[in-house]
Short mmCIF file of C-alpha atoms in Angstrom, two decimals:
data_model
loop_
_atom_site.label_atom_id
_atom_site.label_comp_id
_atom_site.label_asym_id
_atom_site.label_seq_id
_atom_site.Cartn_x
_atom_site.Cartn_y
_atom_site.Cartn_z
CA MET J 1491 149.88 45.57 10.63
CA LYS J 1492 148.63 46.95 13.93
CA PRO J 1493 148.97 44.41 16.81
CA PRO J 1494 145.76 43.35 18.53
CA ALA J 1495 144.71 45.32 21.60
CA THR J 1496 145.68 43.96 24.98
CA ARG J 1497 142.69 42.09 26.45
CA VAL J 1498 141.97 42.68 30.13
CA LEU J 1499 139.52 40.75 32.29
CA VAL J 1500 138.57 42.26 35.64
CA ILE J 1501 136.94 39.95 38.18
CA GLY J 1502 135.18 42.30 40.56
CA TYR J 1503 134.19 41.58 44.14
CA VAL J 1504 131.39 44.08 43.46
CA TRP J 1505 130.39 46.19 40.48
CA PRO J 1506 132.25 49.51 40.82
CA GLU J 1507 130.41 52.37 42.52
CA PRO J 1508 132.79 55.34 42.33
CA ARG J 1509 130.32 57.65 44.07
CA SER J 1510 129.89 55.27 47.02
CA SER J 1511 133.41 54.31 48.06
CA ALA J 1512 137.10 55.03 47.55
CA ALA J 1513 137.56 51.43 46.40
CA GLY J 1514 135.04 52.00 43.61
CA GLY J 1515 136.70 55.27 42.69
CA HIS J 1516 140.15 53.69 42.53
CA MET J 1517 138.87 50.85 40.37
CA MET J 1518 137.44 53.36 37.90
CA GLN J 1519 140.76 55.23 37.82
CA VAL J 1520 142.57 51.98 37.00
CA LEU J 1521 140.05 51.13 34.28
CA GLU J 1522 140.33 54.61 32.77
CA THR J 1523 144.13 54.24 32.73
CA PHE J 1524 143.74 51.01 30.78
CA LEU J 1525 141.34 52.69 28.36
CA THR J 1526 143.92 55.37 27.56
CA GLN J 1527 146.09 52.55 26.17
CA GLY J 1528 143.31 51.33 23.90
CA TRP J 1529 143.04 48.09 25.84
CA ASP J 1530 139.99 45.87 25.40
CA ILE J 1531 138.38 45.53 28.85
CA THR J 1532 135.73 43.15 30.17
CA PHE J 1533 134.45 43.63 33.71
CA SER J 1534 132.87 40.60 35.35
CA SER J 1535 131.47 39.97 38.81
CA PRO J 1536 129.41 37.38 40.69
CA ALA J 1537 127.84 40.18 42.78
CA ALA J 1538 124.34 41.57 42.42
CA LEU J 1539 124.06 44.99 40.78
CA GLY J 1540 124.33 47.83 43.31
CA GLU J 1541 122.16 50.93 43.47
CA HIS J 1542 124.90 53.26 42.28
CA LYS J 1543 126.80 51.07 39.81
CA ALA J 1544 128.91 52.89 37.23
CA ASP J 1545 127.79 52.60 33.60
CA LEU J 1546 130.80 50.75 32.23
CA GLN J 1547 129.32 50.07 28.84
CA VAL J 1548 129.13 53.76 28.00
CA LEU J 1549 132.93 53.80 28.44
CA GLY J 1550 133.32 50.90 26.04
CA ILE J 1551 133.87 48.30 28.77
CA ALA J 1552 132.03 45.03 28.29
CA GLU J 1553 130.10 43.65 31.28
CA ARG J 1554 129.63 39.99 32.14
CA ALA J 1555 127.88 38.41 35.12
CA ILE J 1556 129.67 35.28 36.34
CA GLU J 1557 128.88 32.62 38.92
CA LEU J 1558 130.84 31.18 41.80
CA ASN J 1559 131.64 27.47 41.69
CA ASN J 1560 130.48 27.07 38.12
CA SER J 1561 132.50 25.75 35.19
CA SER J 1562 130.71 28.16 32.86
CA PHE J 1563 133.45 30.61 33.88
CA ASP J 1564 136.05 28.30 32.34
CA GLU J 1565 134.28 28.41 28.99
CA PHE J 1566 133.92 32.19 29.21
CA ILE J 1567 137.57 32.94 30.02
CA HIS J 1568 138.87 30.38 27.53
CA GLU J 1569 136.94 32.12 24.78
CA LEU J 1570 137.97 35.60 25.96
CA ALA J 1571 141.66 34.61 26.26
CA PRO J 1572 142.73 37.67 28.26
CA ASP J 1573 146.31 38.88 28.39
CA ILE J 1574 145.82 40.38 31.86
CA VAL J 1575 143.44 39.29 34.62
CA LEU J 1576 142.81 41.74 37.44
CA PHE J 1577 141.33 40.29 40.63
CA ASP J 1578 139.42 42.92 42.61
CA ARG J 1579 140.40 41.96 46.17
CA PHE J 1580 141.89 38.74 47.38
CA MET J 1581 138.60 36.85 47.74
CA MET J 1582 138.20 36.87 43.97
CA GLU J 1583 141.69 35.45 43.52
CA GLU J 1584 140.79 32.69 45.96
CA GLN J 1585 137.61 31.87 44.06
CA PHE J 1586 138.81 32.20 40.46
CA GLY J 1587 142.62 32.07 40.55
CA TRP J 1588 142.86 28.36 39.88
CA ARG J 1589 140.45 28.63 36.95
CA VAL J 1590 142.45 31.50 35.46
CA GLU J 1591 145.69 29.55 35.80
CA LYS J 1592 144.15 26.44 34.24
CA CYS J 1593 142.57 28.22 31.27
CA CYS J 1594 145.00 31.11 30.69
CA PRO J 1595 148.35 30.18 32.26
CA ASP J 1596 150.22 32.93 30.40
CA ALA J 1597 147.90 35.76 31.46
CA LEU J 1598 149.41 38.29 33.85
CA ARG J 1599 147.64 37.97 37.21
CA VAL J 1600 147.15 41.29 39.00
CA LEU J 1601 145.57 41.85 42.43
CA GLU J 1602 143.80 45.10 43.28
CA THR J 1603 144.09 45.05 47.07
CA SER J 1604 142.14 48.29 47.68
CA ASP J 1605 143.51 48.21 51.22
CA LEU J 1606 144.93 45.50 53.46
CA GLN J 1607 141.72 44.07 54.86
CA SER J 1608 143.64 41.99 57.38
CA LEU J 1609 145.23 45.17 58.75
CA ARG J 1610 141.88 46.93 58.94
CA ASP J 1611 140.29 43.97 60.70
CA ALA J 1612 143.16 43.61 63.18
CA ARG J 1613 142.88 47.29 64.06
CA HIS J 1614 139.14 46.89 64.50
CA GLN J 1615 139.70 44.06 66.97
CA ARG J 1616 142.28 46.16 68.81
CA LEU J 1617 139.78 49.03 69.09
CA LYS J 1618 137.09 46.69 70.44
CA SER J 1619 139.49 45.36 73.07
CA HIS J 1620 140.47 48.90 74.05
CA LEU J 1621 136.85 50.01 74.39
CA LYS J 1622 136.00 46.92 76.41
CA ALA J 1623 138.82 47.67 78.83
CA HIS J 1624 138.29 51.47 78.78
CA PRO J 1625 134.61 52.08 77.90
CA ASP J 1626 134.80 55.82 78.65
CA SER J 1627 138.02 56.45 76.73
CA ASP J 1628 138.12 59.32 74.28
CA ASP J 1629 141.88 59.38 73.75
CA PHE J 1630 143.15 56.76 71.29
CA SER J 1631 146.76 57.85 70.88
CA ALA J 1632 147.93 54.41 72.01
CA LEU J 1633 146.08 52.83 69.08
CA PHE J 1634 147.00 55.34 66.40
CA THR J 1635 150.79 55.22 66.41
CA PRO J 1636 152.06 51.65 66.90
CA ALA J 1637 155.25 50.59 65.18
CA LEU J 1638 154.99 48.39 62.11
CA THR J 1639 156.36 45.51 64.19
CA GLN J 1640 153.35 45.80 66.47
CA GLU J 1641 150.97 45.93 63.50
CA CYS J 1642 152.60 42.76 62.19
CA GLN J 1643 152.24 41.01 65.54
CA LEU J 1644 148.59 42.02 65.63
CA MET J 1645 147.95 40.52 62.19
CA ALA J 1646 150.32 37.57 61.99
CA ASP J 1647 148.21 34.90 63.67
CA THR J 1648 144.95 35.79 61.92
CA ASP J 1649 143.43 33.66 59.20
CA LEU J 1650 142.60 36.80 57.23
CA ALA J 1651 146.24 37.90 57.01
CA LYS J 1652 147.38 34.44 55.93
CA ARG J 1653 144.73 34.32 53.22
CA GLU J 1654 145.35 37.85 51.99
CA ILE J 1655 149.15 37.67 51.90
CA ALA J 1656 148.99 34.23 50.26
CA ALA J 1657 146.89 35.76 47.48
CA ILE J 1658 149.50 38.51 47.07
CA TYR J 1659 152.18 35.85 46.61
CA ARG J 1660 150.06 33.90 44.12
CA CYS J 1661 149.61 36.95 41.89
CA ASP J 1662 152.29 38.43 39.67
CA ILE J 1663 151.69 42.03 40.79
CA SER J 1664 149.57 43.51 43.59
CA LEU J 1665 148.41 47.13 43.41
CA MET J 1666 148.92 48.83 46.78
CA ILE J 1667 147.10 52.08 47.43
CA SER J 1668 149.14 52.91 50.55
CA ASN J 1669 152.94 53.07 50.71
CA VAL J 1670 152.68 52.42 54.47
CA GLU J 1671 151.15 49.03 53.68
CA ILE J 1672 153.97 48.34 51.23
CA ARG J 1673 156.44 48.96 54.05
CA LEU J 1674 154.46 46.68 56.36
CA LEU J 1675 154.48 43.85 53.80
CA THR J 1676 158.12 44.18 52.75
CA GLU J 1677 159.73 45.01 56.10
CA GLN J 1678 157.66 42.84 58.44
CA PHE J 1679 156.13 40.05 56.34
CA LYS J 1680 159.13 39.92 53.97
CA VAL J 1681 157.02 40.02 50.82
CA PRO J 1682 159.34 40.68 47.83
CA ALA J 1683 159.10 44.29 46.67
CA ALA J 1684 158.92 43.07 43.05
CA LEU J 1685 155.41 41.73 43.75
CA LEU J 1686 154.05 45.13 44.85
CA HIS J 1687 153.30 48.32 42.94
CA TRP J 1688 152.33 51.60 44.61
CA CYS J 1689 149.19 52.83 42.88
CA PRO J 1690 147.44 55.49 44.98
CA LEU J 1691 144.36 57.45 44.00
CA MET J 1692 145.05 59.10 40.65
CA MET J 1693 143.74 62.65 40.21
CA GLU J 1694 144.39 66.00 38.64
CA ALA J 1695 145.07 68.82 41.08
CA PRO J 1696 142.38 71.49 40.73
CA THR J 1697 143.35 74.75 39.05
CA ALA J 1698 140.04 76.64 39.25
CA PRO J 1699 139.27 78.85 42.26
CA PHE J 1700 137.64 77.10 45.21
CA THR J 1701 134.40 78.16 46.84
CA PRO J 1702 135.59 80.81 49.30
CA PHE J 1703 135.43 80.73 53.09
CA GLU J 1704 132.57 83.27 53.27
CA ASP J 1705 130.31 81.22 50.98
CA ARG J 1706 130.64 78.01 52.99
CA ALA J 1707 128.90 76.81 56.12
CA HIS J 1708 128.56 73.74 58.32
CA PHE J 1709 130.56 70.60 58.92
CA LEU J 1710 130.36 67.53 56.69
CA SER J 1711 131.13 63.84 57.07
CA ILE J 1712 130.78 61.37 54.22
CA GLY J 1713 131.31 57.66 53.66
CA ASN J 1714 129.69 54.36 52.76
CA PHE J 1715 127.78 53.12 55.82
CA ARG J 1716 128.58 49.52 54.90
CA HIS J 1717 132.25 50.26 55.61
CA ALA J 1718 132.76 49.55 59.30
CA PRO J 1719 135.32 52.35 59.95
CA ASN J 1720 132.83 54.93 58.65
CA TRP J 1721 130.03 53.71 60.90
CA ASP J 1722 132.34 53.69 63.91
CA ALA J 1723 133.37 57.28 63.11
CA VAL J 1724 129.71 58.35 62.99
CA LEU J 1725 129.11 56.84 66.42
CA TRP J 1726 132.19 58.54 67.88
CA MET J 1727 131.08 61.86 66.43
CA LYS J 1728 127.56 61.45 67.79
CA ASN J 1729 128.61 60.42 71.28
CA SER J 1730 131.81 62.37 71.87
CA VAL J 1731 133.13 64.76 69.23
CA TRP J 1732 130.01 66.58 68.08
CA PRO J 1733 128.66 67.47 71.57
CA LEU J 1734 132.00 69.18 72.30
CA ILE J 1735 131.80 71.16 69.03
CA ARG J 1736 128.22 72.23 69.80
CA GLN J 1737 129.24 73.45 73.25
CA GLN J 1738 131.55 75.97 71.59
CA LEU J 1739 129.48 76.60 68.43
CA PRO J 1740 125.83 76.25 69.54
CA GLY J 1741 124.53 76.91 66.03
CA ALA J 1742 126.85 74.45 64.29
CA GLN J 1743 125.37 71.91 61.88
CA LEU J 1744 126.84 68.55 60.86
CA HIS J 1745 125.61 66.93 57.62
CA ILE J 1746 126.42 63.22 57.33
CA TYR J 1747 126.16 61.67 53.87
CA GLY J 1748 126.63 58.02 52.98
CA SER J 1749 125.39 55.34 50.62
CA TYR J 1750 123.36 52.39 51.90
CA THR J 1751 122.15 54.24 55.00
CA PRO J 1752 120.80 51.67 57.51
CA PRO J 1753 117.94 52.33 59.96
CA LYS J 1754 120.43 52.46 62.84
CA ALA J 1755 122.02 55.49 61.15
CA THR J 1756 118.80 57.34 60.34
CA ALA J 1757 117.80 56.80 63.98
CA LEU J 1758 120.67 59.13 64.94
CA HIS J 1759 119.20 62.03 62.94
CA ASN J 1760 118.60 64.90 65.40
CA PRO J 1761 118.14 68.37 63.88
CA ALA J 1762 117.71 69.91 67.35
CA LEU J 1763 121.34 69.02 68.03
CA GLY J 1764 122.49 69.97 64.54
CA PHE J 1765 123.17 66.30 63.72
CA HIS J 1766 121.72 65.60 60.26
CA VAL J 1767 121.88 62.15 58.64
CA MET J 1768 121.38 63.01 54.97
CA ASN J 1769 121.59 59.61 53.21
CA TRP J 1770 123.39 59.35 49.85
CA ALA J 1771 124.75 62.45 48.11
CA GLU J 1772 123.89 62.53 44.41
CA ASP J 1773 126.94 64.77 43.90
CA ALA J 1774 129.49 64.23 46.66
CA LEU J 1775 131.83 66.92 45.34
CA ALA J 1776 129.04 69.50 45.34
CA VAL J 1777 128.13 68.95 48.99
CA MET J 1778 131.83 68.81 49.90
CA SER J 1779 132.42 72.15 48.15
CA ALA J 1780 129.60 73.76 50.13
CA ALA J 1781 130.95 72.66 53.53
CA ARG J 1782 133.54 74.59 55.50
CA ILE J 1783 135.08 71.62 57.31
CA CYS J 1784 135.21 67.88 56.56
CA LEU J 1785 135.17 65.74 59.72
CA ALA J 1786 136.79 62.28 59.45
CA PRO J 1787 137.44 61.01 63.00
CA LEU J 1788 138.43 57.48 62.02
CA ARG J 1789 139.46 55.20 64.90
CA PHE J 1790 140.52 52.29 62.69
CA GLY J 1791 140.94 51.49 59.02
CA ALA J 1792 143.54 50.87 56.32
CA GLY J 1793 144.44 52.06 52.85
CA ILE J 1794 143.97 55.75 52.07
CA LYS J 1795 140.78 57.75 52.41
CA GLY J 1796 138.83 58.81 49.35
CA LYS J 1797 136.77 61.27 51.38
CA LEU J 1798 139.91 63.20 52.32
CA ALA J 1799 141.16 63.21 48.74
CA ASP J 1800 137.75 64.55 47.68
CA ALA J 1801 138.01 67.21 50.36
CA MET J 1802 141.33 68.35 48.87
CA LEU J 1803 139.79 68.38 45.39
CA CYS J 1804 137.06 70.69 46.70
CA GLY J 1805 139.32 72.89 48.80
CA THR J 1806 137.67 71.74 52.04
CA PRO J 1807 140.06 71.52 55.02
CA ASN J 1808 139.64 68.43 57.16
CA ILE J 1809 139.91 67.32 60.77
CA THR J 1810 141.03 63.71 61.09
CA THR J 1811 143.12 61.20 63.05
CA PRO J 1812 146.46 59.54 62.27
CA ILE J 1813 144.44 56.64 60.82
CA GLY J 1814 142.71 59.03 58.43
CA ALA J 1815 145.96 60.62 57.29
CA GLU J 1816 147.98 57.39 57.10
CA GLY J 1817 149.55 56.80 53.72
CA MET J 1818 148.24 60.11 52.38
CA VAL J 1819 151.16 62.44 53.13
CA ASP J 1820 154.93 62.34 53.65
CA ASP J 1821 156.67 65.62 54.47
CA GLN J 1822 154.05 67.98 53.04
CA PRO J 1823 151.79 70.10 55.30
CA TRP J 1824 148.48 68.40 56.08
CA PRO J 1825 145.44 70.28 54.70
CA GLY J 1826 143.75 70.57 58.08
CA VAL J 1827 144.48 69.13 61.50
CA ILE J 1828 145.35 65.63 62.77
CA GLU J 1829 144.40 64.84 66.38
CA GLN J 1830 144.01 61.74 68.55
CA SER J 1831 141.26 62.46 71.09
CA ALA J 1832 137.69 63.72 71.02
CA PRO J 1833 138.50 66.98 72.90
CA ALA J 1834 141.45 67.72 70.62
CA LEU J 1835 139.46 66.95 67.46
CA ALA J 1836 136.60 69.18 68.61
CA ALA J 1837 138.91 72.05 69.58
CA ALA J 1838 140.73 71.84 66.24
CA ALA J 1839 137.44 71.77 64.33
CA VAL J 1840 136.10 74.85 66.12
CA ALA J 1841 139.35 76.78 65.71
CA LEU J 1842 139.73 76.03 62.00
CA TYR J 1843 136.05 76.70 61.33
CA GLN J 1844 136.48 80.27 62.61
CA ASP J 1845 140.02 81.15 61.48
CA ARG J 1846 139.88 82.31 57.87
CA SER J 1847 143.63 82.68 57.36
CA ARG J 1848 144.45 79.20 58.68
CA TRP J 1849 141.54 77.79 56.68
CA VAL J 1850 142.78 79.35 53.42
CA GLN J 1851 146.28 78.00 54.06
CA ALA J 1852 144.90 74.50 54.69
CA GLN J 1853 142.94 74.75 51.46
CA GLU J 1854 146.09 75.57 49.51
CA ASP J 1855 148.01 72.80 51.30
CA GLY J 1856 145.44 70.35 49.92
CA ARG J 1857 145.94 71.58 46.37
CA GLN J 1858 149.70 71.19 46.69
CA LEU J 1859 149.42 67.74 48.25
CA LEU J 1860 147.25 66.48 45.38
CA ALA J 1861 149.72 67.79 42.82
CA HIS J 1862 152.70 66.32 44.67
CA ARG J 1863 151.36 62.88 45.52
CA TYR J 1864 148.34 61.91 43.43
CA ASP J 1865 149.04 63.17 39.92
CA GLN J 1866 147.37 60.80 37.47
CA ASN J 1867 149.84 61.89 34.78
CA ILE J 1868 152.57 60.24 36.87
CA HIS J 1869 150.81 57.24 38.39
CA GLY J 1870 148.85 56.19 35.30
CA PRO J 1871 151.92 55.74 33.06
CA ALA J 1872 153.82 54.15 35.97
CA LEU J 1873 151.08 51.53 36.32
CA ILE J 1874 151.16 50.71 32.61
CA GLU J 1875 154.97 50.51 32.61
CA CYS J 1876 154.91 48.13 35.59
CA LEU J 1877 152.41 45.78 33.95
CA GLU J 1878 154.15 45.82 30.58
CA GLN J 1879 157.57 45.13 32.10
CA CYS J 1880 156.17 42.25 34.11
CA ARG J 1881 154.46 40.78 31.04
CA SER J 1882 157.66 40.98 29.01
CA ASN J 1883 159.61 39.13 31.70
CA LEU J 1884 156.87 36.91 33.07
CA ALA J 1885 158.69 33.59 33.11
CA ASN J 1886 161.63 34.98 35.08
CA HIS J 1887 159.33 36.99 37.32
CA ARG J 1888 157.44 33.83 38.27
CA ARG J 1889 160.61 31.81 38.63
CA ASP J 1890 161.85 34.34 41.18
CA ASN J 1891 158.60 33.96 43.11
CA PHE J 1892 158.88 30.30 44.09
CA THR J 1893 156.79 30.87 47.23
CA GLY J 1894 153.92 32.04 45.05
CA SER J 1895 154.28 29.02 42.78
CA MET J 1896 154.26 26.71 45.77
CA LEU J 1897 151.18 28.37 47.25
CA ARG J 1898 149.35 28.15 43.93
CA HIS J 1899 150.18 24.47 43.68
CA HIS J 1900 148.77 23.61 47.08
CA ALA J 1901 146.02 26.18 47.59
CA HIS J 1902 144.59 25.97 44.09
CA LYS J 1903 144.28 22.21 44.25
CA SER J 1904 142.23 22.34 47.44
CA THR J 1905 140.16 25.27 46.15
CA GLN J 1906 139.58 23.48 42.85
CA TYR J 1907 138.33 20.29 44.48
CA MET J 1908 136.08 22.19 46.88
CA SER J 1909 134.63 24.28 44.05
CA GLN J 1910 134.01 21.22 41.87
CA TRP J 1911 132.36 19.45 44.81
CA ILE J 1912 130.04 22.43 45.39
CA GLU J 1913 129.19 22.59 41.69
CA ALA J 1914 128.38 18.88 41.60
CA LYS J 1915 126.27 19.22 44.72
CA ASN J 1916 124.35 22.17 43.26
CA ARG J 1917 123.60 20.19 40.09
CA SER J 1918 122.15 17.33 42.15
CA LEU J 1919 119.69 19.58 43.96
#
């Protein structure tokens, strides 16, 4: 008799939007990996539906809206009885972890970190401090290459880091998209390696010919405007990088695409300067394939960058910073240029835009990097093997993670009482 399918419950911070963000794309890759195993998946979220939400039901994934601070979730998860619960970012583990443990104590608890938000936030604060002290600075080399010890010192005293790393301890396995962040957690914060699994973007390297150099034109930048690093990059391009490119290429055009475009972004639209704010791209890969260069001058951030992976998929060389390339490459050639100042970024962009031979080599470097580092035929099975091994040895795995057990005991009690107090208060209104 065939055993019942593994039941998976995903508790999403938002409903996945793979065409709006790398986080949404990675979530869909994880879900598709589960589907290849024949697993029975339910995706739930307390968030409102977004404009560009993926149609999960057409993939055979059940959808369920849930509420914060409401015991109706207990009834729902008790009836579902999942074997695996995946928390999409640490805030969902904080909200629902105690309920999952109470109702389904034997379910494997997995955290999809997306990126280390505490690292991203600490870098953002460091950038703000730098700009306050050096308002005219266009060279950020001092910010881009700190040692991991410095990154740890930057994060260690923040509430966000304590919350996020506590959630990692409370879960059985955390999916890490960046191996640099794994090193930061294990080497500096002393998180046990057994609690972390490297799960980068999972793709197939393209085999078809790319759109050639002669059939491409213009520069492109793309990213969700709600993501603070993307908005900061747009401002840096507008104020510093793009004017330097236009000085050398007076006819150059920059097309900026992004979901959830705010009025402050559309206000930057200036065709006379070749600076075009284009709103959301219906087909991001199509516009990427038509561009000659992808610009990604990120001054802070964490995780790995979906826009740069998409650029490789489309054979579009990129110009970025060490923040943009972090966690995306080891010893392989970078499919473009990495620079640390506005003048250097602009010079690299102009040179690569005009040099066909270098451009073609960068295009091929991207194809090779995808095949070497992001092969879904390697990372998909590795993810399944990790989860299955952890499930088969769950009691010992948890026994070895006493810190996590201790944090669950204390944190979940306080979270439980606060949640029950809020629910009781809401009922009295």
